[in-house]
Amino acid sequence: MKVGRGARLSFGPSWIALLTEMDTASIITGLQAGALHGCVMALLALALTAPLFFVHEVAGSLGPASGMGIGGAVRKLYGRRSATTLTYISLMAMSDVVGYIAQYSGIALALQLLGLPTILDFLIALPVTVAMAHRSGSWRVRALLLALSIFLVGAVMASAFMSHPVTTCMGYMRMPRIDASFYYMTAALVGATISPWSVAFHSGARRLRVESRALRLEVLAGALASQLIVAVAIMDGAAGGGASPSGIQDLLRPLGNAAPYLLGAAFIGGSLLAISAIALTSSWRVLGAGAKRGALAFELVPIVEGAVAASVVALVHDPLALLVGSMVAVTLILLPQLYILGRVASEEMMGSYRLRGPRALAYWISAAFVALSGALAVIMTVA
């Protein structure tokens, strides 16, 4: 699609990277935020389009400018054994585990919605993670998962059409109570909006050079689409009973008896899409560190990360609380990674894409907002 003077709006890696931000964890967090604090949270979700755009525009520019993702750029600039490189690798490993915890929790909620025992989560989650680490480079696999996640989007939009949450919100836009829960859910929305694995995936997904205006249009389109869907989920949650299985069933009642089964399958598909992105960036990181496919390190990393995540989900018997808590944890893990990305993007290796001027100001304000949301959530919860 041509836009302006020769610029093209495409639906390629940037679009897919932004859609992985709109995963099961994002939808569930939106439903719960709406149930707890009303439709005003939808305005916050729409406002988060700005930091989402500025962060992903920088991440998406790294590949065309340098020919490598953020992990490769960090190692090239600072060396394989530098403190910065080791810090980045450890932070990404931690974010992988937190990401898997969130997605496994989403699968557990889906199984509850389907009326199936959650023990199945532990039987399929780890094998699927390992399989994704080996096959997530296949565009056929990602296309299949993307198709499954479309069911998730379709179910959310259909429920909004049937239950008319927009009308409900326009008629009664209550102001949320500014308490610890509000700050906690705000941080959870921020973490669900900007995830470290999606940023890392975006930085490495596009290696070919692309006209900068076209890239920004694609990122903007993806950011708007993902946040509009999350805003609809928030309004769904405000009109219904939240993200618990019983609340979701009440919300979907206008769609008929098959609705819980369709949405349960869609939740699983959305979680698998995010697991694919996490596993792919993890594989890139291991390969970039010098390991080869089939080597012990390459085989062990997804097993260890997935096993740790599965153990946490098994110990915590409330998948909804665990999922939302994981999104809050993401804000704390994400900040140092945004700092490292900003440092890399400011180097001369990015040429005309180098982060500077108003673009740099917008990026660092976005990073500061992430830090502020996470800090307030921790302070108000502990206080």
CSV table of C-alpha atoms in Angstrom, one decimal:
chain,number,residue,atom,x,y,z
A,1,MET,CA,0.0,0.0,0.0
A,2,LYS,CA,1.5,3.3,-1.0
A,3,VAL,CA,1.3,6.2,1.5
A,4,GLY,CA,2.5,9.7,0.6
A,5,ARG,CA,5.4,10.1,-1.7
A,6,GLY,CA,6.6,6.6,-2.5
A,7,ALA,CA,6.3,5.4,1.1
A,8,ARG,CA,4.7,2.0,1.5
A,9,LEU,CA,2.6,0.7,4.4
A,10,SER,CA,3.4,-3.0,4.7
A,11,PHE,CA,2.3,-5.7,7.0
A,12,GLY,CA,5.6,-7.5,7.7
A,13,PRO,CA,7.9,-8.1,10.7
A,14,SER,CA,7.0,-4.8,12.4
A,15,TRP,CA,3.3,-5.6,12.2
A,16,ILE,CA,3.8,-9.2,13.5
A,17,ALA,CA,6.0,-7.8,16.3
A,18,LEU,CA,3.3,-5.4,17.4
A,19,LEU,CA,0.7,-8.1,17.2
A,20,THR,CA,2.7,-10.3,19.6
A,21,GLU,CA,2.3,-7.5,22.1
A,22,MET,CA,-1.5,-8.1,21.8
A,23,ASP,CA,-1.3,-11.7,23.2
A,24,THR,CA,-3.4,-13.6,25.7
A,25,ALA,CA,-1.7,-11.9,28.6
A,26,SER,CA,-2.6,-8.4,27.2
A,27,ILE,CA,-6.2,-9.4,26.7
A,28,ILE,CA,-6.6,-10.9,30.2
A,29,THR,CA,-4.8,-7.9,31.8
A,30,GLY,CA,-7.2,-5.6,29.9
A,31,LEU,CA,-10.3,-7.6,31.0
A,32,GLN,CA,-9.1,-7.4,34.7
A,33,ALA,CA,-8.2,-3.7,34.5
A,34,GLY,CA,-11.7,-2.9,33.2
A,35,ALA,CA,-13.4,-5.0,35.8
A,36,LEU,CA,-11.5,-3.4,38.7
A,37,HIS,CA,-11.3,0.2,37.6
A,38,GLY,CA,-13.8,0.8,34.8
A,39,CYS,CA,-13.7,2.1,31.3
A,40,VAL,CA,-11.3,5.0,32.1
A,41,MET,CA,-8.5,2.4,31.9
A,42,ALA,CA,-9.3,2.1,28.1
A,43,LEU,CA,-8.2,5.7,27.8
A,44,LEU,CA,-4.9,4.7,29.4
A,45,ALA,CA,-4.5,1.8,27.0
A,46,LEU,CA,-5.0,4.2,24.0
A,47,ALA,CA,-2.5,6.7,25.5
A,48,LEU,CA,0.1,3.8,25.8
A,49,THR,CA,0.1,3.8,21.9
A,50,ALA,CA,2.7,6.6,22.1
A,51,PRO,CA,5.4,4.9,24.2
A,52,LEU,CA,4.7,1.6,22.4
A,53,PHE,CA,5.3,3.4,19.1
A,54,PHE,CA,8.5,5.2,20.2
A,55,VAL,CA,10.1,2.0,21.7
A,56,HIS,CA,9.2,-0.2,18.7
A,57,GLU,CA,10.2,2.4,16.2
A,58,VAL,CA,13.8,2.4,17.7
A,59,ALA,CA,13.8,-1.5,18.0
A,60,GLY,CA,12.6,-1.9,14.4
A,61,SER,CA,15.2,0.6,13.1
A,62,LEU,CA,18.1,-1.4,14.5
A,63,GLY,CA,18.0,-4.3,12.1
A,64,PRO,CA,17.8,-2.1,8.9
A,65,ALA,CA,20.5,0.2,10.2
A,66,SER,CA,23.0,-2.4,11.6
A,67,GLY,CA,22.1,-5.7,10.0
A,68,MET,CA,21.8,-7.3,13.5
A,69,GLY,CA,19.4,-7.5,16.4
A,70,ILE,CA,20.0,-5.9,19.8
A,71,GLY,CA,21.9,-8.8,21.2
A,72,GLY,CA,24.3,-8.9,18.3
A,73,ALA,CA,24.8,-5.1,18.5
A,74,VAL,CA,25.5,-5.2,22.2
A,75,ARG,CA,28.2,-7.9,21.7
A,76,LYS,CA,29.7,-6.0,18.8
A,77,LEU,CA,29.9,-2.7,20.7
A,78,TYR,CA,30.9,-4.0,24.2
A,79,GLY,CA,32.5,-7.4,23.6
A,80,ARG,CA,31.2,-10.9,24.5
A,81,ARG,CA,32.4,-10.8,28.1
A,82,SER,CA,31.7,-7.2,29.0
A,83,ALA,CA,29.5,-6.3,32.0
A,84,THR,CA,27.0,-4.7,29.6
A,85,THR,CA,26.7,-7.9,27.5
A,86,LEU,CA,26.4,-10.2,30.5
A,87,THR,CA,23.8,-7.9,32.1
A,88,TYR,CA,21.8,-7.9,28.9
A,89,ILE,CA,22.0,-11.7,28.5
A,90,SER,CA,20.9,-12.3,32.2
A,91,LEU,CA,18.1,-9.8,31.9
A,92,MET,CA,16.8,-11.4,28.8
A,93,ALA,CA,17.0,-14.8,30.4
A,94,MET,CA,15.0,-13.5,33.3
A,95,SER,CA,12.4,-11.9,31.0
A,96,ASP,CA,12.1,-15.2,29.1
A,97,VAL,CA,11.1,-16.9,32.3
A,98,VAL,CA,8.6,-14.2,33.3
A,99,GLY,CA,7.2,-14.3,29.8
A,100,TYR,CA,6.8,-18.1,29.9
A,101,ILE,CA,5.1,-17.8,33.3
A,102,ALA,CA,2.6,-15.3,31.9
A,103,GLN,CA,1.8,-17.4,28.9
A,104,TYR,CA,1.6,-20.7,30.8
A,105,SER,CA,-0.8,-18.9,33.2
A,106,GLY,CA,-2.9,-17.8,30.2
A,107,ILE,CA,-3.0,-21.5,29.0
A,108,ALA,CA,-4.1,-22.5,32.5
A,109,LEU,CA,-6.9,-20.0,32.4
A,110,ALA,CA,-8.0,-21.2,29.0
A,111,LEU,CA,-8.1,-24.8,30.3
A,112,GLN,CA,-10.3,-23.7,33.2
A,113,LEU,CA,-12.6,-22.0,30.7
A,114,LEU,CA,-12.7,-25.2,28.7
A,115,GLY,CA,-13.5,-27.2,31.8
A,116,LEU,CA,-10.3,-29.2,31.5
A,117,PRO,CA,-7.8,-30.0,34.3
A,118,THR,CA,-5.0,-27.5,34.5
A,119,ILE,CA,-2.5,-30.4,34.9
A,120,LEU,CA,-2.6,-30.5,31.1
A,121,ASP,CA,-0.9,-27.1,31.1
A,122,PHE,CA,2.2,-28.7,32.6
A,123,LEU,CA,2.1,-31.6,30.2
A,124,ILE,CA,2.0,-29.5,27.1
A,125,ALA,CA,3.7,-26.1,28.0
A,126,LEU,CA,7.3,-27.3,28.3
A,127,PRO,CA,7.3,-29.6,25.2
A,128,VAL,CA,5.7,-26.8,23.2
A,129,THR,CA,8.3,-24.3,24.4
A,130,VAL,CA,11.1,-26.6,23.4
A,131,ALA,CA,9.5,-27.3,20.0
A,132,MET,CA,9.1,-23.5,19.4
A,133,ALA,CA,12.7,-22.9,20.2
A,134,HIS,CA,13.6,-25.3,17.3
A,135,ARG,CA,10.8,-24.5,14.9
A,136,SER,CA,9.8,-20.9,15.7
A,137,GLY,CA,12.0,-19.7,12.8
A,138,SER,CA,9.5,-21.3,10.4
A,139,TRP,CA,7.1,-18.7,9.0
A,140,ARG,CA,4.6,-21.5,8.5
A,141,VAL,CA,4.5,-22.1,12.3
A,142,ARG,CA,4.1,-18.4,13.0
A,143,ALA,CA,1.5,-18.0,10.4
A,144,LEU,CA,-0.5,-20.8,12.0
A,145,LEU,CA,-0.2,-19.3,15.4
A,146,LEU,CA,-1.1,-15.8,14.0
A,147,ALA,CA,-4.2,-17.3,12.5
A,148,LEU,CA,-5.1,-18.8,15.9
A,149,SER,CA,-4.6,-15.5,17.6
A,150,ILE,CA,-6.9,-13.8,15.2
A,151,PHE,CA,-9.7,-16.0,16.8
A,152,LEU,CA,-8.8,-14.3,20.1
A,153,VAL,CA,-9.1,-10.8,18.6
A,154,GLY,CA,-12.4,-11.9,16.8
A,155,ALA,CA,-13.9,-13.2,20.0
A,156,VAL,CA,-13.1,-10.1,21.9
A,157,MET,CA,-14.5,-7.8,19.2
A,158,ALA,CA,-17.6,-10.0,18.8
A,159,SER,CA,-18.3,-9.9,22.5
A,160,ALA,CA,-18.0,-6.2,22.4
A,161,PHE,CA,-20.4,-6.0,19.5
A,162,MET,CA,-22.9,-8.2,21.3
A,163,SER,CA,-22.7,-6.8,24.8
A,164,HIS,CA,-22.4,-3.1,23.8
A,165,PRO,CA,-19.7,-2.1,26.3
A,166,VAL,CA,-19.1,1.2,24.5
A,167,THR,CA,-22.7,2.2,25.2
A,168,THR,CA,-22.3,1.2,28.8
A,169,CYS,CA,-19.0,3.1,29.1
A,170,MET,CA,-20.4,6.3,27.5
A,171,GLY,CA,-23.4,6.2,29.8
A,172,TYR,CA,-21.4,5.6,33.0
A,173,MET,CA,-17.7,6.6,32.9
A,174,ARG,CA,-16.8,6.3,36.5
A,175,MET,CA,-13.5,7.6,37.7
A,176,PRO,CA,-11.3,4.9,39.2
A,177,ARG,CA,-10.3,5.0,42.8
A,178,ILE,CA,-6.6,6.0,43.0
A,179,ASP,CA,-5.3,3.3,45.4
A,180,ALA,CA,-2.6,0.6,45.4
A,181,SER,CA,-4.7,-1.6,43.0
A,182,PHE,CA,-5.0,1.3,40.5
A,183,TYR,CA,-1.2,1.7,40.4
A,184,TYR,CA,-0.7,-2.1,40.2
A,185,MET,CA,-3.1,-2.5,37.3
A,186,THR,CA,-1.6,0.5,35.5
A,187,ALA,CA,1.9,-1.1,35.7
A,188,ALA,CA,0.4,-4.4,34.5
A,189,LEU,CA,-1.1,-2.6,31.5
A,190,VAL,CA,2.3,-1.0,30.7
A,191,GLY,CA,4.0,-4.4,31.0
A,192,ALA,CA,1.4,-6.0,28.8
A,193,THR,CA,1.9,-3.3,26.3
A,194,ILE,CA,5.7,-3.2,26.0
A,195,SER,CA,7.3,-6.6,26.5
A,196,PRO,CA,11.0,-7.2,26.4
A,197,TRP,CA,10.7,-10.4,24.2
A,198,SER,CA,8.7,-8.5,21.6
A,199,VAL,CA,11.2,-5.6,21.5
A,200,ALA,CA,14.0,-8.1,21.1
A,201,PHE,CA,12.1,-10.0,18.4
A,202,HIS,CA,11.4,-6.8,16.5
A,203,SER,CA,15.1,-5.7,16.6
A,204,GLY,CA,16.1,-9.0,15.0
A,205,ALA,CA,13.2,-9.7,12.7
A,206,ARG,CA,13.9,-7.2,10.0
A,207,ARG,CA,17.4,-7.2,8.6
A,208,LEU,CA,16.8,-5.7,5.2
A,209,ARG,CA,17.0,-2.0,4.8
A,210,VAL,CA,13.7,-0.2,4.5
A,211,GLU,CA,12.6,3.4,3.9
A,212,SER,CA,12.3,5.0,7.4
A,213,ARG,CA,8.9,6.5,6.8
A,214,ALA,CA,7.4,3.2,5.7
A,215,LEU,CA,8.8,1.5,8.8
A,216,ARG,CA,7.3,4.2,11.0
A,217,LEU,CA,3.9,3.9,9.3
A,218,GLU,CA,4.0,0.1,9.8
A,219,VAL,CA,4.9,0.5,13.5
A,220,LEU,CA,2.2,3.1,14.0
A,221,ALA,CA,-0.4,1.0,12.4
A,222,GLY,CA,0.5,-2.0,14.5
A,223,ALA,CA,0.6,0.0,17.7
A,224,LEU,CA,-2.8,1.5,17.0
A,225,ALA,CA,-4.3,-1.8,16.2
A,226,SER,CA,-3.0,-3.6,19.3
A,227,GLN,CA,-4.0,-0.8,21.7
A,228,LEU,CA,-7.5,-0.5,20.2
A,229,ILE,CA,-8.0,-4.2,20.8
A,230,VAL,CA,-6.8,-3.9,24.4
A,231,ALA,CA,-9.1,-0.9,24.9
A,232,VAL,CA,-12.0,-3.0,23.7
A,233,ALA,CA,-11.0,-5.8,26.1
A,234,ILE,CA,-10.9,-3.3,28.9
A,235,MET,CA,-14.5,-2.1,28.0
A,236,ASP,CA,-15.5,-5.8,27.8
A,237,GLY,CA,-14.1,-6.3,31.3
A,238,ALA,CA,-15.9,-3.2,32.6
A,239,ALA,CA,-19.2,-4.4,31.2
A,240,GLY,CA,-18.7,-8.0,32.3
A,241,GLY,CA,-17.2,-9.8,35.2
A,242,GLY,CA,-13.5,-9.5,34.5
A,243,ALA,CA,-10.9,-12.1,33.5
A,244,SER,CA,-11.9,-15.0,35.8
A,245,PRO,CA,-13.4,-18.0,33.9
A,246,SER,CA,-16.8,-17.3,35.4
A,247,GLY,CA,-16.6,-13.6,34.4
A,248,ILE,CA,-15.6,-14.5,30.9
A,249,GLN,CA,-18.4,-17.0,30.5
A,250,ASP,CA,-20.9,-14.3,31.6
A,251,LEU,CA,-19.4,-11.9,29.1
A,252,LEU,CA,-19.6,-14.4,26.2
A,253,ARG,CA,-23.1,-15.6,27.0
A,254,PRO,CA,-24.6,-13.6,24.1
A,255,LEU,CA,-22.4,-15.5,21.7
A,256,GLY,CA,-23.9,-18.9,22.6
A,257,ASN,CA,-22.8,-22.1,24.2
A,258,ALA,CA,-19.8,-22.6,21.9
A,259,ALA,CA,-18.3,-19.2,22.9
A,260,PRO,CA,-16.2,-20.4,25.9
A,261,TYR,CA,-14.7,-23.2,23.8
A,262,LEU,CA,-13.8,-20.9,20.9
A,263,LEU,CA,-12.3,-18.3,23.3
A,264,GLY,CA,-10.4,-21.0,25.2
A,265,ALA,CA,-8.8,-22.2,22.0
A,266,ALA,CA,-8.1,-18.6,21.1
A,267,PHE,CA,-6.4,-18.0,24.4
A,268,ILE,CA,-4.2,-21.0,23.9
A,269,GLY,CA,-3.3,-19.8,20.3
A,270,GLY,CA,-2.5,-16.3,21.6
A,271,SER,CA,-0.2,-17.7,24.3
A,272,LEU,CA,1.5,-20.0,21.8
A,273,LEU,CA,2.2,-17.0,19.5
A,274,ALA,CA,3.9,-15.1,22.3
A,275,ILE,CA,5.8,-18.3,23.3
A,276,SER,CA,7.0,-18.5,19.7
A,277,ALA,CA,8.4,-15.0,19.9
A,278,ILE,CA,10.1,-15.6,23.2
A,279,ALA,CA,11.6,-18.9,22.1
A,280,LEU,CA,12.8,-17.4,18.9
A,281,THR,CA,14.6,-14.5,20.6
A,282,SER,CA,16.1,-16.9,23.1
A,283,SER,CA,17.4,-19.1,20.3
A,284,TRP,CA,18.9,-16.0,18.5
A,285,ARG,CA,20.6,-15.1,21.8
A,286,VAL,CA,22.1,-18.6,22.3
A,287,LEU,CA,23.3,-18.8,18.7
A,288,GLY,CA,24.7,-15.3,18.9
A,289,ALA,CA,26.8,-16.3,21.9
A,290,GLY,CA,28.6,-18.8,19.8
A,291,ALA,CA,26.5,-22.0,20.4
A,292,LYS,CA,25.4,-24.1,17.4
A,293,ARG,CA,22.1,-25.8,16.7
A,294,GLY,CA,22.2,-29.1,18.4
A,295,ALA,CA,24.8,-28.1,20.9
A,296,LEU,CA,24.2,-28.7,24.6
A,297,ALA,CA,23.6,-25.0,25.4
A,298,PHE,CA,21.2,-24.6,22.6
A,299,GLU,CA,19.2,-27.7,23.8
A,300,LEU,CA,19.3,-26.8,27.5
A,301,VAL,CA,18.3,-23.1,27.5
A,302,PRO,CA,14.6,-23.6,26.5
A,303,ILE,CA,14.3,-26.6,28.8
A,304,VAL,CA,15.7,-24.8,31.8
A,305,GLU,CA,13.7,-21.6,31.2
A,306,GLY,CA,10.5,-23.5,30.5
A,307,ALA,CA,10.9,-25.8,33.5
A,308,VAL,CA,11.5,-22.8,35.9
A,309,ALA,CA,8.3,-21.1,34.6
A,310,ALA,CA,6.3,-24.3,34.8
A,311,SER,CA,7.4,-24.9,38.4
A,312,VAL,CA,6.3,-21.4,39.4
A,313,VAL,CA,2.9,-21.9,37.8
A,314,ALA,CA,2.5,-25.2,39.5
A,315,LEU,CA,3.3,-23.7,42.9
A,316,VAL,CA,1.0,-20.7,42.5
A,317,HIS,CA,-2.6,-21.9,42.2
A,318,ASP,CA,-4.1,-18.6,41.0
A,319,PRO,CA,-3.1,-18.2,37.3
A,320,LEU,CA,-5.0,-14.9,37.0
A,321,ALA,CA,-3.1,-13.2,39.8
A,322,LEU,CA,0.2,-14.8,38.6
A,323,LEU,CA,-0.4,-13.5,35.0
A,324,VAL,CA,-1.1,-10.0,36.1
A,325,GLY,CA,1.8,-10.0,38.6
A,326,SER,CA,4.1,-11.2,35.7
A,327,MET,CA,3.1,-8.1,33.7
A,328,VAL,CA,4.0,-5.8,36.6
A,329,ALA,CA,7.4,-7.6,36.9
A,330,VAL,CA,8.0,-6.9,33.2
A,331,THR,CA,8.1,-3.2,33.8
A,332,LEU,CA,11.0,-3.7,36.3
A,333,ILE,CA,12.9,-6.0,34.0
A,334,LEU,CA,12.2,-3.9,30.9
A,335,LEU,CA,13.8,-0.6,32.1
A,336,PRO,CA,17.5,-1.7,32.0
A,337,GLN,CA,16.9,-3.3,28.6
A,338,LEU,CA,15.4,-0.1,27.3
A,339,TYR,CA,18.5,1.7,28.6
A,340,ILE,CA,20.8,-0.7,26.8
A,341,LEU,CA,18.7,-0.4,23.6
A,342,GLY,CA,18.9,3.4,23.8
A,343,ARG,CA,22.7,3.3,24.3
A,344,VAL,CA,23.1,1.0,21.3
A,345,ALA,CA,20.7,3.1,19.1
A,346,SER,CA,22.7,6.2,19.9
A,347,GLU,CA,25.9,4.8,18.5
A,348,GLU,CA,27.3,5.7,15.1
A,349,MET,CA,26.8,2.1,13.8
A,350,MET,CA,23.1,3.1,13.1
A,351,GLY,CA,24.0,5.9,10.7
A,352,SER,CA,21.0,8.0,9.8
A,353,TYR,CA,18.8,5.9,12.0
A,354,ARG,CA,20.9,6.9,15.1
A,355,LEU,CA,18.8,8.0,18.1
A,356,ARG,CA,19.1,11.7,18.5
A,357,GLY,CA,17.1,15.0,18.8
A,358,PRO,CA,13.3,14.9,19.4
A,359,ARG,CA,13.2,11.2,18.6
A,360,ALA,CA,15.7,10.5,21.4
A,361,LEU,CA,13.7,12.7,23.8
A,362,ALA,CA,10.5,10.8,23.0
A,363,TYR,CA,12.2,7.4,23.5
A,364,TRP,CA,13.7,8.3,26.9
A,365,ILE,CA,10.5,9.8,28.1
A,366,SER,CA,8.8,6.5,27.2
A,367,ALA,CA,11.5,4.6,29.1
A,368,ALA,CA,11.0,6.9,32.1
A,369,PHE,CA,7.3,6.3,32.0
A,370,VAL,CA,7.8,2.5,32.2
A,371,ALA,CA,10.1,3.0,35.2
A,372,LEU,CA,7.7,5.3,36.9
A,373,SER,CA,4.7,2.9,36.5
A,374,GLY,CA,6.7,-0.1,37.9
A,375,ALA,CA,8.1,1.9,40.8
A,376,LEU,CA,4.8,3.3,41.8
A,377,ALA,CA,3.2,-0.2,41.7
A,378,VAL,CA,5.9,-1.6,44.0
A,379,ILE,CA,5.9,1.4,46.4
A,380,MET,CA,2.1,1.5,46.8
A,381,THR,CA,1.7,-2.2,47.1
A,382,VAL,CA,4.4,-2.4,49.8
A,383,ALA,CA,3.2,0.7,51.7
